[in-house]
Amino acid sequence: MEYITSRRNPIIQNLRLLSRDSSARKEQGVFLCDGIKLLREALEAGRTVTSVFWKETPESGFEDLPDQTILPGDLFDYVSPLKNSPGPLFSVRIPSAADGTVRRAVILENVQDPGNVGTIIRCANAMMIPAVILCGDCADLYHPRTVRATMGAIFRQNVITVKDTEELSLVVERPVFGAALTDDSEDIRKLDLKDSSIVIGSEGHGISESMLRFCDKTVIIPMNPESESLNAASAASILMWEMSRSVL
């Protein structure tokens, strides 16, 4: 087992790069996770763990994992994307994209907050939604904050990334409903959502015009008219519950 003490070590510099640069993650084909719970989740899901970095003392039971390194506490804190993490920090191989189409999915368009994206992935896994589709300028799926917010669901949930509605049309089946307030939006309580997909728009601007044209219908969540609109994760959670009531 290797022991590293210098911030100038190329391995340390690369870890720092992976924690903040999506292009580096894509180029190297790995992403970083932090914490013993996530490490166990990754292994239970059969994901490929490529390296492990322990904070001062390795835990027992993981002796068979490849490429293990011990870091002193101050160096671990320097390289970890989380504050005051007990570790370990580890890298996981990014899986290959799945082929085929999906019938039931929650579609996120330009949802840019990693915490919202991660929370929605976690909820989708809990609600047994077959897929989460990230469309447009969404937060990076493998950003450390996204990964952390999934609480391990990232290892179990099918997540698909597409550039625009043209690519989206190739992976999602109809009907597709958009969560948006328009003149002809329908109350979700009046619709059967179990075999549909739902689009959630960005936190600040909602669903784009091109996405509205792509949707078969728009829907609304009934709520107190005096309250502000729900944030993306809250709205998605309610809609996914409606999608899954008949299958849970």
Coordinates of C-alpha atoms in Angstrom, one line a residue, residues 155-243:
F155 CA -24.7 3.2 -8.7
R156 CA -28.2 1.7 -9.2
Q157 CA -30.2 4.2 -11.2
N158 CA -30.2 4.3 -15.0
V159 CA -29.2 7.9 -16.0
I160 CA -29.1 9.0 -19.6
T161 CA -27.6 12.2 -21.0
V162 CA -28.8 13.9 -24.2
K163 CA -28.0 17.2 -25.8
D164 CA -31.4 18.4 -27.0
T165 CA -34.9 17.4 -27.9
E166 CA -33.8 15.8 -31.1
E167 CA -31.6 13.3 -29.2
L168 CA -34.3 13.0 -26.5
S169 CA -36.8 11.8 -29.1
L170 CA -34.5 8.8 -29.8
V171 CA -34.5 7.5 -26.2
V172 CA -37.9 8.3 -24.7
E173 CA -41.3 6.9 -25.7
R174 CA -44.6 8.8 -25.6
P175 CA -46.4 10.4 -23.9
V176 CA -44.2 13.1 -22.4
F177 CA -45.7 15.7 -20.1
G178 CA -44.1 18.9 -19.1
A179 CA -44.4 20.5 -15.7
A180 CA -45.3 24.0 -16.6
L181 CA -48.0 26.6 -16.0
T182 CA -49.7 27.3 -19.3
D183 CA -53.3 28.1 -20.4
D184 CA -54.1 24.5 -21.1
S185 CA -52.1 22.8 -18.3
E186 CA -53.9 19.9 -16.6
D187 CA -54.1 19.1 -12.9
I188 CA -51.9 16.0 -12.3
R189 CA -54.7 14.4 -10.3
K190 CA -56.8 14.2 -13.4
L191 CA -54.2 12.2 -15.4
D192 CA -52.8 8.7 -15.3
L193 CA -49.1 9.2 -15.2
K194 CA -48.0 5.6 -14.7
D195 CA -46.8 5.0 -18.3
S196 CA -45.6 8.5 -19.1
S197 CA -42.5 10.6 -18.7
I198 CA -42.3 14.0 -17.0
V199 CA -40.1 17.0 -17.9
I200 CA -38.8 19.3 -15.1
G201 CA -37.3 22.6 -16.2
S202 CA -34.5 24.7 -14.9
E203 CA -34.7 26.4 -11.5
G204 CA -34.8 29.9 -12.9
H205 CA -36.5 29.6 -16.3
G206 CA -38.6 26.5 -16.3
I207 CA -39.1 24.5 -19.5
S208 CA -37.7 26.0 -22.7
E209 CA -40.0 26.7 -25.7
S210 CA -38.4 23.9 -27.7
M211 CA -39.1 21.5 -24.9
L212 CA -42.7 22.7 -24.5
R213 CA -43.2 22.0 -28.2
F214 CA -41.8 18.5 -27.7
C215 CA -44.2 17.7 -24.9
D216 CA -47.6 16.2 -25.6
K217 CA -49.2 18.1 -22.7
T218 CA -48.3 20.3 -19.8
V219 CA -49.3 19.6 -16.2
I220 CA -49.4 21.4 -12.9
I221 CA -49.2 20.4 -9.3
P222 CA -52.1 21.9 -7.4
M223 CA -50.9 24.1 -4.5
N224 CA -51.6 27.2 -2.5
P225 CA -51.8 30.1 -5.0
E226 CA -50.1 32.4 -2.5
S227 CA -46.9 30.3 -2.3
E228 CA -43.9 30.4 -4.5
S229 CA -43.3 27.6 -7.0
L230 CA -41.6 24.5 -5.8
N231 CA -37.9 24.0 -6.5
A232 CA -37.0 21.3 -9.1
A233 CA -36.3 18.5 -6.6
S234 CA -39.5 19.0 -4.7
A235 CA -41.6 19.2 -7.8
A236 CA -39.9 16.2 -9.3
S237 CA -40.5 14.1 -6.1
I238 CA -44.2 14.8 -6.2
L239 CA -44.6 14.0 -9.8
M240 CA -42.6 10.8 -9.5
W241 CA -44.8 9.7 -6.7
E242 CA -47.8 10.2 -9.0
M243 CA -46.1 8.2 -11.7

